[in-house]
Amino acid sequence: MTALLVVIGLFYWIFQYFFAGGLYYLFLNEDAPKDLPNFWKMAAIYFGRFMRILLIGVILWIVVLFIYFGLLEGLSVIKKHLFNEIFSSLLRGGILAIVLVIILFFNMLLDYTKTFLVLDEQSSVLKSFLKAIGFVFKHSLNTLSLYYLVSLAGAFLIVSYLLGSTFFNGEQAVSLLILFGIQQILIFLKIGLRLEFYASQIALVKMTRWPFSYF
């Protein structure tokens, strides 16, 4: 079962990167035809380069895992000298919060890498990644506040769904129908939120003066 979930998650990630190619191109090129043939064409063109971005993402996830297990190891050492279980739980929660912030930050870098890759019609993923790092640090207040605010909106959707599913957890037909409706609304809102991610980050990049160079 676990292996199946991993495979499903991997395919979901790959398909998300495939669709992102077409979406980024259409968002960044306002004069481009807004039709399905052009969308599929650009998604296919950028798929290979976006998959290389995905490989960078895998490397960053490995870094996150090292950070996470390193912090847990440090916590285990601290716990040997602590007798307060509440304080220990707070530290564990703090570690999870730190890891979550790092994950979101790395995801943000990958999103801006996609933006610069398409905007510059760049074939080098590494150059786009370095430019994304420079852009994020130069405009740290705008990029971080934008990304984390939209992330909070996503978290709000998830919490709302969990609360709704708990409330309508009966086996009656009406409860199941309402829960199904909530799920469809959540899917629609998640898609809209993902598009908002793309559009807002691209708009932020376009607001800056071009051309620019950070390295």
Short mmCIF file of C-alpha atoms in Angstrom, two decimals:
data_model
loop_
_atom_site.label_atom_id
_atom_site.label_comp_id
_atom_site.label_asym_id
_atom_site.label_seq_id
_atom_site.Cartn_x
_atom_site.Cartn_y
_atom_site.Cartn_z
CA MET A 1 0.00 0.00 0.00
CA THR A 2 2.82 2.38 0.87
CA ALA A 3 4.59 1.64 -2.41
CA LEU A 4 1.37 2.33 -4.31
CA LEU A 5 0.97 5.69 -2.60
CA VAL A 6 4.57 6.58 -3.46
CA VAL A 7 3.99 5.68 -7.12
CA ILE A 8 0.76 7.69 -7.24
CA GLY A 9 2.48 10.66 -5.61
CA LEU A 10 5.36 10.44 -8.09
CA PHE A 11 3.02 10.38 -11.09
CA TYR A 12 1.06 13.29 -9.63
CA TRP A 13 4.29 15.27 -9.29
CA ILE A 14 5.33 14.45 -12.87
CA PHE A 15 1.94 15.39 -14.33
CA GLN A 16 1.97 18.62 -12.33
CA TYR A 17 5.32 19.57 -13.86
CA PHE A 18 4.05 18.62 -17.32
CA PHE A 19 1.00 20.87 -17.06
CA ALA A 20 3.10 23.64 -15.52
CA GLY A 21 5.06 24.07 -18.75
CA GLY A 22 1.98 25.04 -20.72
CA LEU A 23 0.59 27.21 -17.93
CA TYR A 24 3.80 29.15 -17.38
CA TYR A 25 4.14 29.82 -21.09
CA LEU A 26 0.57 31.10 -21.43
CA PHE A 27 0.87 33.25 -18.31
CA LEU A 28 4.19 34.75 -19.41
CA ASN A 29 3.22 35.29 -23.05
CA GLU A 30 0.03 37.29 -23.07
CA ASP A 31 -0.10 37.43 -26.87
CA ALA A 32 0.16 33.65 -27.26
CA PRO A 33 -2.99 31.83 -28.44
CA LYS A 34 -4.99 30.67 -25.42
CA ASP A 35 -6.11 27.33 -26.83
CA LEU A 36 -5.57 23.69 -25.93
CA PRO A 37 -3.32 22.80 -28.90
CA ASN A 38 -0.88 25.56 -27.96
CA PHE A 39 -1.08 24.59 -24.30
CA TRP A 40 -0.23 20.93 -25.00
CA LYS A 41 2.51 21.95 -27.42
CA MET A 42 4.29 24.19 -24.92
CA ALA A 43 3.77 21.68 -22.11
CA ALA A 44 5.58 19.08 -24.22
CA ILE A 45 8.35 21.51 -25.22
CA TYR A 46 9.18 22.47 -21.63
CA PHE A 47 8.58 19.05 -20.10
CA GLY A 48 12.20 17.90 -20.37
CA ARG A 49 13.57 21.08 -18.81
CA PHE A 50 10.94 21.07 -16.09
CA MET A 51 11.85 17.48 -15.26
CA ARG A 52 15.41 18.66 -14.66
CA ILE A 53 13.95 21.18 -12.24
CA LEU A 54 12.19 18.25 -10.59
CA LEU A 55 15.58 16.57 -10.15
CA ILE A 56 16.82 19.68 -8.37
CA GLY A 57 13.71 19.42 -6.21
CA VAL A 58 14.58 15.83 -5.31
CA ILE A 59 18.06 16.96 -4.24
CA LEU A 60 16.54 19.72 -2.12
CA TRP A 61 14.17 17.20 -0.52
CA ILE A 62 17.16 15.05 0.40
CA VAL A 63 18.72 18.13 2.01
CA VAL A 64 15.49 18.68 3.95
CA LEU A 65 15.57 15.09 5.18
CA PHE A 66 19.15 15.50 6.40
CA ILE A 67 18.16 18.70 8.21
CA TYR A 68 15.10 17.03 9.72
CA PHE A 69 16.92 13.95 11.00
CA GLY A 70 19.80 16.12 12.21
CA LEU A 71 17.40 18.23 14.25
CA LEU A 72 15.72 15.10 15.61
CA GLU A 73 19.10 13.74 16.63
CA GLY A 74 19.83 16.99 18.41
CA LEU A 75 16.44 16.79 20.11
CA SER A 76 17.15 13.26 21.32
CA VAL A 77 20.37 14.51 22.92
CA ILE A 78 18.55 17.40 24.57
CA LYS A 79 15.79 15.10 25.85
CA LYS A 80 18.33 13.14 27.86
CA HIS A 81 18.81 16.24 29.99
CA LEU A 82 15.16 17.28 30.02
CA PHE A 83 12.50 15.99 32.32
CA ASN A 84 9.77 18.30 31.06
CA GLU A 85 7.67 16.47 28.48
CA ILE A 86 5.78 19.65 27.55
CA PHE A 87 8.99 21.47 26.64
CA SER A 88 10.11 18.44 24.65
CA SER A 89 6.83 18.46 22.71
CA LEU A 90 7.25 22.17 22.00
CA LEU A 91 10.73 21.54 20.63
CA ARG A 92 9.39 18.76 18.41
CA GLY A 93 6.69 21.08 17.12
CA GLY A 94 9.30 23.76 16.50
CA ILE A 95 11.38 21.32 14.45
CA LEU A 96 8.37 20.45 12.30
CA ALA A 97 7.63 24.15 11.80
CA ILE A 98 11.23 24.85 10.74
CA VAL A 99 11.20 21.94 8.29
CA LEU A 100 7.88 23.10 6.84
CA VAL A 101 9.22 26.63 6.30
CA ILE A 102 12.32 25.21 4.58
CA ILE A 103 10.18 22.99 2.33
CA LEU A 104 8.01 25.93 1.29
CA PHE A 105 11.11 28.04 0.65
CA PHE A 106 12.65 25.39 -1.59
CA ASN A 107 9.35 24.97 -3.45
CA MET A 108 9.27 28.72 -3.99
CA LEU A 109 12.76 28.62 -5.51
CA LEU A 110 11.64 25.90 -7.91
CA ASP A 111 8.59 27.93 -8.93
CA TYR A 112 10.72 30.97 -9.76
CA THR A 113 13.16 28.70 -11.59
CA LYS A 114 10.31 27.67 -13.89
CA THR A 115 9.40 31.32 -14.40
CA PHE A 116 12.90 32.36 -15.47
CA LEU A 117 13.36 29.24 -17.57
CA VAL A 118 10.29 30.10 -19.67
CA LEU A 119 10.70 33.87 -19.57
CA ASP A 120 14.32 33.80 -20.75
CA GLU A 121 13.69 30.83 -23.06
CA GLN A 122 16.62 29.34 -21.20
CA SER A 123 17.86 25.82 -21.81
CA SER A 124 20.11 25.77 -18.74
CA VAL A 125 18.08 24.86 -15.67
CA LEU A 126 21.04 25.64 -13.39
CA LYS A 127 21.28 29.24 -14.66
CA SER A 128 17.57 29.72 -14.11
CA PHE A 129 17.87 28.23 -10.63
CA LEU A 130 20.71 30.61 -9.74
CA LYS A 131 18.73 33.54 -11.11
CA ALA A 132 15.75 32.45 -9.01
CA ILE A 133 17.94 32.42 -5.90
CA GLY A 134 19.19 35.91 -6.69
CA PHE A 135 15.69 37.19 -7.35
CA VAL A 136 14.27 35.73 -4.13
CA PHE A 137 17.03 37.19 -1.97
CA LYS A 138 16.90 40.59 -3.68
CA HIS A 139 13.12 40.77 -3.30
CA SER A 140 12.90 38.66 -0.15
CA LEU A 141 10.09 40.63 1.50
CA ASN A 142 7.80 40.46 -1.54
CA THR A 143 8.57 36.89 -2.55
CA LEU A 144 8.38 35.40 0.94
CA SER A 145 5.25 37.26 2.01
CA LEU A 146 3.48 36.37 -1.23
CA TYR A 147 4.38 32.70 -1.09
CA TYR A 148 3.65 32.15 2.58
CA LEU A 149 0.34 34.03 2.40
CA VAL A 150 -0.87 31.84 -0.46
CA SER A 151 0.44 28.80 1.43
CA LEU A 152 -1.62 29.85 4.44
CA ALA A 153 -4.66 30.03 2.17
CA GLY A 154 -3.94 26.45 1.09
CA ALA A 155 -3.59 25.35 4.71
CA PHE A 156 -6.92 27.02 5.48
CA LEU A 157 -8.57 24.99 2.71
CA ILE A 158 -7.16 21.74 4.08
CA VAL A 159 -8.22 22.51 7.65
CA SER A 160 -11.68 23.53 6.45
CA TYR A 161 -12.05 20.24 4.59
CA LEU A 162 -10.91 18.21 7.60
CA LEU A 163 -13.40 19.98 9.82
CA GLY A 164 -16.15 19.52 7.27
CA SER A 165 -15.37 15.83 6.78
CA THR A 166 -15.46 15.33 10.55
CA PHE A 167 -18.84 17.01 10.80
CA PHE A 168 -20.33 15.06 7.89
CA ASN A 169 -18.85 11.66 8.70
CA GLY A 170 -22.07 9.71 8.86
CA GLU A 171 -23.06 6.88 6.56
CA GLN A 172 -26.35 8.44 5.54
CA ALA A 173 -26.81 9.33 1.89
CA VAL A 174 -27.21 13.03 2.64
CA SER A 175 -23.94 13.16 4.61
CA LEU A 176 -22.07 11.30 1.89
CA LEU A 177 -23.50 13.58 -0.78
CA ILE A 178 -22.52 16.70 1.15
CA LEU A 179 -19.02 15.32 1.75
CA PHE A 180 -18.67 14.53 -1.95
CA GLY A 181 -19.72 18.09 -2.79
CA ILE A 182 -17.17 19.49 -0.34
CA GLN A 183 -14.46 17.35 -1.96
CA GLN A 184 -15.31 18.69 -5.43
CA ILE A 185 -15.26 22.26 -4.17
CA LEU A 186 -11.91 21.62 -2.51
CA ILE A 187 -10.46 20.22 -5.74
CA PHE A 188 -11.70 23.26 -7.66
CA LEU A 189 -10.29 25.66 -5.06
CA LYS A 190 -6.94 23.82 -4.99
CA ILE A 191 -6.63 24.17 -8.76
CA GLY A 192 -7.52 27.84 -8.51
CA LEU A 193 -4.98 28.32 -5.73
CA ARG A 194 -2.27 26.64 -7.79
CA LEU A 195 -3.03 28.94 -10.72
CA GLU A 196 -2.94 31.87 -8.31
CA PHE A 197 0.52 30.71 -7.23
CA TYR A 198 1.73 30.78 -10.82
CA ALA A 199 0.04 34.04 -11.78
CA SER A 200 1.05 36.00 -8.68
CA GLN A 201 4.70 34.96 -8.85
CA ILE A 202 4.88 35.72 -12.56
CA ALA A 203 3.24 39.11 -11.96
CA LEU A 204 5.85 39.87 -9.29
CA VAL A 205 8.67 39.03 -11.69
CA LYS A 206 7.13 41.18 -14.42
CA MET A 207 6.91 44.12 -12.03
CA THR A 208 10.69 44.22 -11.77
CA ARG A 209 12.82 46.10 -14.25
CA TRP A 210 14.17 44.14 -17.18
CA PRO A 211 16.76 43.13 -18.12
CA PHE A 212 18.52 42.42 -14.87
CA SER A 213 21.33 40.21 -13.72
CA TYR A 214 22.19 38.90 -10.28
CA PHE A 215 25.38 37.01 -11.06
#
